[in-house]
Amino acid sequence: MRNLVFLLIISLFSLHSFGLQSNSNLPIKDKFKSIKATMEYKSENYKEALRLYRDIYANDPDNPKINYAIGKCHLALGNINESVNYFEKSFQLDNYIDGINLSLGKAYHLKGNLTRAVEEYEKYKSSLPNRKRDKDDVNELLV
């Protein structure tokens, strides 16, 4: 029983550390799926992460963080058109998701739409604090 309580506390802490705290409206089983999916993504198990995120999406298709996560999985798997679709939906739902412009830029870049890629990279760069703008990796993409 103590182990179960400890695991629950660690899992809830993980929600915060993985940046999923805004998914507080998710049912508890989906919160745990979200944690598992994030861990799978970070372990580069993109197909499994995508499967888990899709399970959550089935219950909450208008969750911007879940749409963004699905887009990231598709991008990692090379499904560029799918990634753009999910990134755009995520952006429409919440245009303040950290990294959305960079991810959209990468997807457009890979899709061959360099004009849109540069636009998104520039938006991302302008969102950075002044001290980080010249040092960020996005500058290499804008050369």
mmCIF file with all atom_site columns, N, CA and C in Angstrom, residues 25-88:
data_model
loop_
_atom_site.group_PDB
_atom_site.id
_atom_site.type_symbol
_atom_site.label_atom_id
_atom_site.label_alt_id
_atom_site.label_comp_id
_atom_site.label_asym_id
_atom_site.label_entity_id
_atom_site.label_seq_id
_atom_site.pdbx_PDB_ins_code
_atom_site.Cartn_x
_atom_site.Cartn_y
_atom_site.Cartn_z
_atom_site.occupancy
_atom_site.B_iso_or_equiv
_atom_site.pdbx_formal_charge
_atom_site.auth_seq_id
_atom_site.auth_comp_id
_atom_site.auth_asym_id
_atom_site.auth_atom_id
_atom_site.pdbx_PDB_model_num
ATOM 1   N N  . ASN A 1 25 ? -7.993  18.725 -16.790 1.00 0.00 ? 25 ASN A N  1
ATOM 2   C CA . ASN A 1 25 ? -9.370  18.336 -17.040 1.00 0.00 ? 25 ASN A CA 1
ATOM 3   C C  . ASN A 1 25 ? -9.493  16.894 -17.520 1.00 0.00 ? 25 ASN A C  1
ATOM 4   N N  . LEU A 1 26 ? -8.380  16.228 -17.729 1.00 0.00 ? 26 LEU A N  1
ATOM 5   C CA . LEU A 1 26 ? -8.410  14.836 -18.176 1.00 0.00 ? 26 LEU A CA 1
ATOM 6   C C  . LEU A 1 26 ? -8.809  13.915 -17.025 1.00 0.00 ? 26 LEU A C  1
ATOM 7   N N  . PRO A 1 27 ? -9.534  12.844 -17.344 1.00 0.00 ? 27 PRO A N  1
ATOM 8   C CA . PRO A 1 27 ? -9.790  11.824 -16.327 1.00 0.00 ? 27 PRO A CA 1
ATOM 9   C C  . PRO A 1 27 ? -8.459  11.215 -15.863 1.00 0.00 ? 27 PRO A C  1
ATOM 10  N N  . ILE A 1 28 ? -8.424  10.695 -14.669 1.00 0.00 ? 28 ILE A N  1
ATOM 11  C CA . ILE A 1 28 ? -7.177  10.190 -14.072 1.00 0.00 ? 28 ILE A CA 1
ATOM 12  C C  . ILE A 1 28 ? -6.522  9.122  -14.955 1.00 0.00 ? 28 ILE A C  1
ATOM 13  N N  . LYS A 1 29 ? -7.316  8.239  -15.576 1.00 0.00 ? 29 LYS A N  1
ATOM 14  C CA . LYS A 1 29 ? -6.695  7.199  -16.424 1.00 0.00 ? 29 LYS A CA 1
ATOM 15  C C  . LYS A 1 29 ? -5.994  7.825  -17.625 1.00 0.00 ? 29 LYS A C  1
ATOM 16  N N  . ASP A 1 30 ? -6.557  8.919  -18.159 1.00 0.00 ? 30 ASP A N  1
ATOM 17  C CA . ASP A 1 30 ? -5.905  9.600  -19.275 1.00 0.00 ? 30 ASP A CA 1
ATOM 18  C C  . ASP A 1 30 ? -4.676  10.375 -18.819 1.00 0.00 ? 30 ASP A C  1
ATOM 19  N N  . LYS A 1 31 ? -4.692  10.865 -17.590 1.00 0.00 ? 31 LYS A N  1
ATOM 20  C CA . LYS A 1 31 ? -3.495  11.527 -17.054 1.00 0.00 ? 31 LYS A CA 1
ATOM 21  C C  . LYS A 1 31 ? -2.338  10.536 -16.986 1.00 0.00 ? 31 LYS A C  1
ATOM 22  N N  . PHE A 1 32 ? -2.638  9.332  -16.528 1.00 0.00 ? 32 PHE A N  1
ATOM 23  C CA . PHE A 1 32 ? -1.588  8.316  -16.456 1.00 0.00 ? 32 PHE A CA 1
ATOM 24  C C  . PHE A 1 32 ? -1.138  7.888  -17.852 1.00 0.00 ? 32 PHE A C  1
ATOM 25  N N  . LYS A 1 33 ? -2.073  7.810  -18.793 1.00 0.00 ? 33 LYS A N  1
ATOM 26  C CA . LYS A 1 33 ? -1.689  7.508  -20.180 1.00 0.00 ? 33 LYS A CA 1
ATOM 27  C C  . LYS A 1 33 ? -0.797  8.614  -20.732 1.00 0.00 ? 33 LYS A C  1
ATOM 28  N N  . SER A 1 34 ? -1.110  9.851  -20.373 1.00 0.00 ? 34 SER A N  1
ATOM 29  C CA . SER A 1 34 ? -0.319  10.985 -20.830 1.00 0.00 ? 34 SER A CA 1
ATOM 30  C C  . SER A 1 34 ? 1.110   10.908 -20.288 1.00 0.00 ? 34 SER A C  1
ATOM 31  N N  . ILE A 1 35 ? 1.239   10.524 -19.038 1.00 0.00 ? 35 ILE A N  1
ATOM 32  C CA . ILE A 1 35 ? 2.571   10.352 -18.440 1.00 0.00 ? 35 ILE A CA 1
ATOM 33  C C  . ILE A 1 35 ? 3.319   9.247  -19.179 1.00 0.00 ? 35 ILE A C  1
ATOM 34  N N  . LYS A 1 36 ? 2.644   8.128  -19.381 1.00 0.00 ? 36 LYS A N  1
ATOM 35  C CA . LYS A 1 36 ? 3.263   6.989  -20.068 1.00 0.00 ? 36 LYS A CA 1
ATOM 36  C C  . LYS A 1 36 ? 3.656   7.378  -21.502 1.00 0.00 ? 36 LYS A C  1
ATOM 37  N N  . ALA A 1 37 ? 2.772   8.102  -22.180 1.00 0.00 ? 37 ALA A N  1
ATOM 38  C CA . ALA A 1 37 ? 3.057   8.519  -23.551 1.00 0.00 ? 37 ALA A CA 1
ATOM 39  C C  . ALA A 1 37 ? 4.264   9.449  -23.596 1.00 0.00 ? 37 ALA A C  1
ATOM 40  N N  . THR A 1 38 ? 4.349   10.365 -22.648 1.00 0.00 ? 38 THR A N  1
ATOM 41  C CA . THR A 1 38 ? 5.492   11.276 -22.588 1.00 0.00 ? 38 THR A CA 1
ATOM 42  C C  . THR A 1 38 ? 6.779   10.501 -22.358 1.00 0.00 ? 38 THR A C  1
ATOM 43  N N  . MET A 1 39 ? 6.729   9.518  -21.494 1.00 0.00 ? 39 MET A N  1
ATOM 44  C CA . MET A 1 39 ? 7.917   8.693  -21.231 1.00 0.00 ? 39 MET A CA 1
ATOM 45  C C  . MET A 1 39 ? 8.302   7.902  -22.480 1.00 0.00 ? 39 MET A C  1
ATOM 46  N N  . GLU A 1 40 ? 7.304   7.379  -23.182 1.00 0.00 ? 40 GLU A N  1
ATOM 47  C CA . GLU A 1 40 ? 7.579   6.635  -24.418 1.00 0.00 ? 40 GLU A CA 1
ATOM 48  C C  . GLU A 1 40 ? 8.193   7.561  -25.467 1.00 0.00 ? 40 GLU A C  1
ATOM 49  N N  . TYR A 1 41 ? 7.668   8.769  -25.575 1.00 0.00 ? 41 TYR A N  1
ATOM 50  C CA . TYR A 1 41 ? 8.208   9.729  -26.543 1.00 0.00 ? 41 TYR A CA 1
ATOM 51  C C  . TYR A 1 41 ? 9.660   10.059 -26.213 1.00 0.00 ? 41 TYR A C  1
ATOM 52  N N  . LYS A 1 42 ? 9.927   10.320 -24.954 1.00 0.00 ? 42 LYS A N  1
ATOM 53  C CA . LYS A 1 42 ? 11.294  10.661 -24.549 1.00 0.00 ? 42 LYS A CA 1
ATOM 54  C C  . LYS A 1 42 ? 12.251  9.490  -24.738 1.00 0.00 ? 42 LYS A C  1
ATOM 55  N N  . SER A 1 43 ? 11.705  8.268  -24.743 1.00 0.00 ? 43 SER A N  1
ATOM 56  C CA . SER A 1 43 ? 12.518  7.071  -24.999 1.00 0.00 ? 43 SER A CA 1
ATOM 57  C C  . SER A 1 43 ? 12.582  6.746  -26.495 1.00 0.00 ? 43 SER A C  1
ATOM 58  N N  . GLU A 1 44 ? 12.046  7.654  -27.317 1.00 0.00 ? 44 GLU A N  1
ATOM 59  C CA . GLU A 1 44 ? 12.030  7.519  -28.767 1.00 0.00 ? 44 GLU A CA 1
ATOM 60  C C  . GLU A 1 44 ? 11.175  6.350  -29.256 1.00 0.00 ? 44 GLU A C  1
ATOM 61  N N  . ASN A 1 45 ? 10.204  5.946  -28.444 1.00 0.00 ? 45 ASN A N  1
ATOM 62  C CA . ASN A 1 45 ? 9.211   4.944  -28.840 1.00 0.00 ? 45 ASN A CA 1
ATOM 63  C C  . ASN A 1 45 ? 7.988   5.693  -29.366 1.00 0.00 ? 45 ASN A C  1
ATOM 64  N N  . TYR A 1 46 ? 8.163   6.322  -30.533 1.00 0.00 ? 46 TYR A N  1
ATOM 65  C CA . TYR A 1 46 ? 7.165   7.245  -31.049 1.00 0.00 ? 46 TYR A CA 1
ATOM 66  C C  . TYR A 1 46 ? 5.848   6.573  -31.409 1.00 0.00 ? 46 TYR A C  1
ATOM 67  N N  . LYS A 1 47 ? 5.898   5.348  -31.934 1.00 0.00 ? 47 LYS A N  1
ATOM 68  C CA . LYS A 1 47 ? 4.656   4.653  -32.287 1.00 0.00 ? 47 LYS A CA 1
ATOM 69  C C  . LYS A 1 47 ? 3.812   4.366  -31.053 1.00 0.00 ? 47 LYS A C  1
ATOM 70  N N  . GLU A 1 48 ? 4.459   3.931  -29.988 1.00 0.00 ? 48 GLU A N  1
ATOM 71  C CA . GLU A 1 48 ? 3.723   3.642  -28.748 1.00 0.00 ? 48 GLU A CA 1
ATOM 72  C C  . GLU A 1 48 ? 3.196   4.940  -28.132 1.00 0.00 ? 48 GLU A C  1
ATOM 73  N N  . ALA A 1 49 ? 3.998   5.979  -28.163 1.00 0.00 ? 49 ALA A N  1
ATOM 74  C CA . ALA A 1 49 ? 3.546   7.278  -27.648 1.00 0.00 ? 49 ALA A CA 1
ATOM 75  C C  . ALA A 1 49 ? 2.334   7.754  -28.441 1.00 0.00 ? 49 ALA A C  1
ATOM 76  N N  . LEU A 1 50 ? 2.409   7.620  -29.760 1.00 0.00 ? 50 LEU A N  1
ATOM 77  C CA . LEU A 1 50 ? 1.307   8.033  -30.617 1.00 0.00 ? 50 LEU A CA 1
ATOM 78  C C  . LEU A 1 50 ? 0.040   7.242  -30.296 1.00 0.00 ? 50 LEU A C  1
ATOM 79  N N  . ARG A 1 51 ? 0.176   5.959  -30.102 1.00 0.00 ? 51 ARG A N  1
ATOM 80  C CA . ARG A 1 51 ? -0.984  5.120  -29.762 1.00 0.00 ? 51 ARG A CA 1
ATOM 81  C C  . ARG A 1 51 ? -1.640  5.611  -28.477 1.00 0.00 ? 51 ARG A C  1
ATOM 82  N N  . LEU A 1 52 ? -0.826  5.894  -27.467 1.00 0.00 ? 52 LEU A N  1
ATOM 83  C CA . LEU A 1 52 ? -1.360  6.360  -26.184 1.00 0.00 ? 52 LEU A CA 1
ATOM 84  C C  . LEU A 1 52 ? -2.006  7.740  -26.317 1.00 0.00 ? 52 LEU A C  1
ATOM 85  N N  . TYR A 1 53 ? -1.352  8.631  -27.018 1.00 0.00 ? 53 TYR A N  1
ATOM 86  C CA . TYR A 1 53 ? -1.930  9.966  -27.216 1.00 0.00 ? 53 TYR A CA 1
ATOM 87  C C  . TYR A 1 53 ? -3.238  9.887  -27.998 1.00 0.00 ? 53 TYR A C  1
ATOM 88  N N  . ARG A 1 54 ? -3.309  8.982  -28.964 1.00 0.00 ? 54 ARG A N  1
ATOM 89  C CA . ARG A 1 54 ? -4.562  8.829  -29.728 1.00 0.00 ? 54 ARG A CA 1
ATOM 90  C C  . ARG A 1 54 ? -5.696  8.327  -28.837 1.00 0.00 ? 54 ARG A C  1
ATOM 91  N N  . ASP A 1 55 ? -5.376  7.462  -27.888 1.00 0.00 ? 55 ASP A N  1
ATOM 92  C CA . ASP A 1 55 ? -6.393  7.008  -26.926 1.00 0.00 ? 55 ASP A CA 1
ATOM 93  C C  . ASP A 1 55 ? -6.964  8.188  -26.151 1.00 0.00 ? 55 ASP A C  1
ATOM 94  N N  . ILE A 1 56 ? -6.093  9.087  -25.739 1.00 0.00 ? 56 ILE A N  1
ATOM 95  C CA . ILE A 1 56 ? -6.537  10.275 -25.003 1.00 0.00 ? 56 ILE A CA 1
ATOM 96  C C  . ILE A 1 56 ? -7.325  11.193 -25.938 1.00 0.00 ? 56 ILE A C  1
ATOM 97  N N  . TYR A 1 57 ? -6.835  11.355 -27.149 1.00 0.00 ? 57 TYR A N  1
ATOM 98  C CA . TYR A 1 57 ? -7.485  12.198 -28.151 1.00 0.00 ? 57 TYR A CA 1
ATOM 99  C C  . TYR A 1 57 ? -8.932  11.755 -28.396 1.00 0.00 ? 57 TYR A C  1
ATOM 100 N N  . ALA A 1 58 ? -9.165  10.445 -28.385 1.00 0.00 ? 58 ALA A N  1
ATOM 101 C CA . ALA A 1 58 ? -10.520 9.919  -28.614 1.00 0.00 ? 58 ALA A CA 1
ATOM 102 C C  . ALA A 1 58 ? -11.511 10.480 -27.592 1.00 0.00 ? 58 ALA A C  1
ATOM 103 N N  . ASN A 1 59 ? -11.043 10.758 -26.386 1.00 0.00 ? 59 ASN A N  1
ATOM 104 C CA . ASN A 1 59 ? -11.891 11.309 -25.320 1.00 0.00 ? 59 ASN A CA 1
ATOM 105 C C  . ASN A 1 59 ? -11.868 12.832 -25.274 1.00 0.00 ? 59 ASN A C  1
ATOM 106 N N  . ASP A 1 60 ? -10.835 13.442 -25.848 1.00 0.00 ? 60 ASP A N  1
ATOM 107 C CA . ASP A 1 60 ? -10.661 14.890 -25.723 1.00 0.00 ? 60 ASP A CA 1
ATOM 108 C C  . ASP A 1 60 ? -9.986  15.455 -26.976 1.00 0.00 ? 60 ASP A C  1
ATOM 109 N N  . PRO A 1 61 ? -10.701 15.460 -28.125 1.00 0.00 ? 61 PRO A N  1
ATOM 110 C CA . PRO A 1 61 ? -10.077 15.878 -29.385 1.00 0.00 ? 61 PRO A CA 1
ATOM 111 C C  . PRO A 1 61 ? -9.735  17.364 -29.457 1.00 0.00 ? 61 PRO A C  1
ATOM 112 N N  . ASP A 1 62 ? -10.262 18.162 -28.549 1.00 0.00 ? 62 ASP A N  1
ATOM 113 C CA . ASP A 1 62 ? -9.974  19.599 -28.578 1.00 0.00 ? 62 ASP A CA 1
ATOM 114 C C  . ASP A 1 62 ? -8.971  20.018 -27.507 1.00 0.00 ? 62 ASP A C  1
ATOM 115 N N  . ASN A 1 63 ? -8.172  19.080 -27.058 1.00 0.00 ? 63 ASN A N  1
ATOM 116 C CA . ASN A 1 63 ? -7.123  19.378 -26.090 1.00 0.00 ? 63 ASN A CA 1
ATOM 117 C C  . ASN A 1 63 ? -5.874  19.809 -26.874 1.00 0.00 ? 63 ASN A C  1
ATOM 118 N N  . PRO A 1 64 ? -5.466  21.081 -26.737 1.00 0.00 ? 64 PRO A N  1
ATOM 119 C CA . PRO A 1 64 ? -4.339  21.563 -27.547 1.00 0.00 ? 64 PRO A CA 1
ATOM 120 C C  . PRO A 1 64 ? -3.025  20.842 -27.265 1.00 0.00 ? 64 PRO A C  1
ATOM 121 N N  . LYS A 1 65 ? -2.767  20.486 -26.012 1.00 0.00 ? 65 LYS A N  1
ATOM 122 C CA . LYS A 1 65 ? -1.506  19.796 -25.686 1.00 0.00 ? 65 LYS A CA 1
ATOM 123 C C  . LYS A 1 65 ? -1.479  18.389 -26.275 1.00 0.00 ? 65 LYS A C  1
ATOM 124 N N  . ILE A 1 66 ? -2.614  17.717 -26.290 1.00 0.00 ? 66 ILE A N  1
ATOM 125 C CA . ILE A 1 66 ? -2.665  16.369 -26.871 1.00 0.00 ? 66 ILE A CA 1
ATOM 126 C C  . ILE A 1 66 ? -2.490  16.456 -28.387 1.00 0.00 ? 66 ILE A C  1
ATOM 127 N N  . ASN A 1 67 ? -3.134  17.431 -29.024 1.00 0.00 ? 67 ASN A N  1
ATOM 128 C CA . ASN A 1 67 ? -2.940  17.628 -30.467 1.00 0.00 ? 67 ASN A CA 1
ATOM 129 C C  . ASN A 1 67 ? -1.479  17.918 -30.777 1.00 0.00 ? 67 ASN A C  1
ATOM 130 N N  . TYR A 1 68 ? -0.858  18.755 -29.952 1.00 0.00 ? 68 TYR A N  1
ATOM 131 C CA . TYR A 1 68 ? 0.559   19.080 -30.157 1.00 0.00 ? 68 TYR A CA 1
ATOM 132 C C  . TYR A 1 68 ? 1.424   17.831 -29.991 1.00 0.00 ? 68 TYR A C  1
ATOM 133 N N  . ALA A 1 69 ? 1.146   17.041 -28.975 1.00 0.00 ? 69 ALA A N  1
ATOM 134 C CA . ALA A 1 69 ? 1.926   15.822 -28.736 1.00 0.00 ? 69 ALA A CA 1
ATOM 135 C C  . ALA A 1 69 ? 1.771   14.833 -29.892 1.00 0.00 ? 69 ALA A C  1
ATOM 136 N N  . ILE A 1 70 ? 0.560   14.703 -30.411 1.00 0.00 ? 70 ILE A N  1
ATOM 137 C CA . ILE A 1 70 ? 0.339   13.818 -31.562 1.00 0.00 ? 70 ILE A CA 1
ATOM 138 C C  . ILE A 1 70 ? 1.113   14.343 -32.773 1.00 0.00 ? 70 ILE A C  1
ATOM 139 N N  . GLY A 1 71 ? 1.107   15.661 -32.959 1.00 0.00 ? 71 GLY A N  1
ATOM 140 C CA . GLY A 1 71 ? 1.882   16.256 -34.051 1.00 0.00 ? 71 GLY A CA 1
ATOM 141 C C  . GLY A 1 71 ? 3.358   15.969 -33.919 1.00 0.00 ? 71 GLY A C  1
ATOM 142 N N  . LYS A 1 72 ? 3.890   16.059 -32.691 1.00 0.00 ? 72 LYS A N  1
ATOM 143 C CA . LYS A 1 72 ? 5.310   15.765 -32.473 1.00 0.00 ? 72 LYS A CA 1
ATOM 144 C C  . LYS A 1 72 ? 5.633   14.308 -32.791 1.00 0.00 ? 72 LYS A C  1
ATOM 145 N N  . CYS A 1 73 ? 4.736   13.404 -32.422 1.00 0.00 ? 73 CYS A N  1
ATOM 146 C CA . CYS A 1 73 ? 4.952   11.986 -32.743 1.00 0.00 ? 73 CYS A CA 1
ATOM 147 C C  . CYS A 1 73 ? 4.967   11.777 -34.251 1.00 0.00 ? 73 CYS A C  1
ATOM 148 N N  . HIS A 1 74 ? 4.000   12.368 -34.938 1.00 0.00 ? 74 HIS A N  1
ATOM 149 C CA . HIS A 1 74 ? 3.957   12.228 -36.403 1.00 0.00 ? 74 HIS A CA 1
ATOM 150 C C  . HIS A 1 74 ? 5.210   12.814 -37.045 1.00 0.00 ? 74 HIS A C  1
ATOM 151 N N  . LEU A 1 75 ? 5.663   13.953 -36.540 1.00 0.00 ? 75 LEU A N  1
ATOM 152 C CA . LEU A 1 75 ? 6.879   14.556 -37.081 1.00 0.00 ? 75 LEU A CA 1
ATOM 153 C C  . LEU A 1 75 ? 8.072   13.619 -36.887 1.00 0.00 ? 75 LEU A C  1
ATOM 154 N N  . ALA A 1 76 ? 8.184   13.037 -35.713 1.00 0.00 ? 76 ALA A N  1
ATOM 155 C CA . ALA A 1 76 ? 9.291   12.123 -35.422 1.00 0.00 ? 76 ALA A CA 1
ATOM 156 C C  . ALA A 1 76 ? 9.226   10.869 -36.283 1.00 0.00 ? 76 ALA A C  1
ATOM 157 N N  . LEU A 1 77 ? 8.009   10.461 -36.655 1.00 0.00 ? 77 LEU A N  1
ATOM 158 C CA . LEU A 1 77 ? 7.837   9.271  -37.486 1.00 0.00 ? 77 LEU A CA 1
ATOM 159 C C  . LEU A 1 77 ? 7.917   9.578  -38.987 1.00 0.00 ? 77 LEU A C  1
ATOM 160 N N  . GLY A 1 78 ? 8.065   10.863 -39.328 1.00 0.00 ? 78 GLY A N  1
ATOM 161 C CA . GLY A 1 78 ? 8.177   11.246 -40.731 1.00 0.00 ? 78 GLY A CA 1
ATOM 162 C C  . GLY A 1 78 ? 6.845   11.451 -41.428 1.00 0.00 ? 78 GLY A C  1
ATOM 163 N N  . ASN A 1 79 ? 5.761   11.477 -40.670 1.00 0.00 ? 79 ASN A N  1
ATOM 164 C CA . ASN A 1 79 ? 4.430   11.717 -41.234 1.00 0.00 ? 79 ASN A CA 1
ATOM 165 C C  . ASN A 1 79 ? 4.185   13.233 -41.242 1.00 0.00 ? 79 ASN A C  1
ATOM 166 N N  . ILE A 1 80 ? 4.808   13.909 -42.178 1.00 0.00 ? 80 ILE A N  1
ATOM 167 C CA . ILE A 1 80 ? 4.862   15.374 -42.168 1.00 0.00 ? 80 ILE A CA 1
ATOM 168 C C  . ILE A 1 80 ? 3.480   16.006 -42.308 1.00 0.00 ? 80 ILE A C  1
ATOM 169 N N  . ASN A 1 81 ? 2.678   15.556 -43.265 1.00 0.00 ? 81 ASN A N  1
ATOM 170 C CA . ASN A 1 81 ? 1.352   16.146 -43.456 1.00 0.00 ? 81 ASN A CA 1
ATOM 171 C C  . ASN A 1 81 ? 0.485   15.986 -42.215 1.00 0.00 ? 81 ASN A C  1
ATOM 172 N N  . GLU A 1 82 ? 0.545   14.807 -41.606 1.00 0.00 ? 82 GLU A N  1
ATOM 173 C CA . GLU A 1 82 ? -0.220  14.581 -40.378 1.00 0.00 ? 82 GLU A CA 1
ATOM 174 C C  . GLU A 1 82 ? 0.263   15.501 -39.261 1.00 0.00 ? 82 GLU A C  1
ATOM 175 N N  . SER A 1 83 ? 1.579   15.665 -39.154 1.00 0.00 ? 83 SER A N  1
ATOM 176 C CA . SER A 1 83 ? 2.109   16.527 -38.100 1.00 0.00 ? 83 SER A CA 1
ATOM 177 C C  . SER A 1 83 ? 1.620   17.955 -38.282 1.00 0.00 ? 83 SER A C  1
ATOM 178 N N  . VAL A 1 84 ? 1.631   18.448 -39.516 1.00 0.00 ? 84 VAL A N  1
ATOM 179 C CA . VAL A 1 84 ? 1.150   19.808 -39.783 1.00 0.00 ? 84 VAL A CA 1
ATOM 180 C C  . VAL A 1 84 ? -0.312  19.946 -39.365 1.00 0.00 ? 84 VAL A C  1
ATOM 181 N N  . ASN A 1 85 ? -1.136  18.955 -39.705 1.00 0.00 ? 85 ASN A N  1
ATOM 182 C CA . ASN A 1 85 ? -2.554  19.012 -39.347 1.00 0.00 ? 85 ASN A CA 1
ATOM 183 C C  . ASN A 1 85 ? -2.752  19.141 -37.837 1.00 0.00 ? 85 ASN A C  1
ATOM 184 N N  . TYR A 1 86 ? -2.042  18.320 -37.071 1.00 0.00 ? 86 TYR A N  1
ATOM 185 C CA . TYR A 1 86 ? -2.201  18.356 -35.609 1.00 0.00 ? 86 TYR A CA 1
ATOM 186 C C  . TYR A 1 86 ? -1.587  19.616 -35.006 1.00 0.00 ? 86 TYR A C  1
ATOM 187 N N  . PHE A 1 87 ? -0.450  20.063 -35.541 1.00 0.00 ? 87 PHE A N  1
ATOM 188 C CA . PHE A 1 87 ? 0.147   21.303 -35.035 1.00 0.00 ? 87 PHE A CA 1
ATOM 189 C C  . PHE A 1 87 ? -0.787  22.487 -35.298 1.00 0.00 ? 87 PHE A C  1
ATOM 190 N N  . GLU A 1 88 ? -1.361  22.535 -36.490 1.00 0.00 ? 88 GLU A N  1
ATOM 191 C CA . GLU A 1 88 ? -2.262  23.649 -36.811 1.00 0.00 ? 88 GLU A CA 1
ATOM 192 C C  . GLU A 1 88 ? -3.507  23.626 -35.928 1.00 0.00 ? 88 GLU A C  1
#
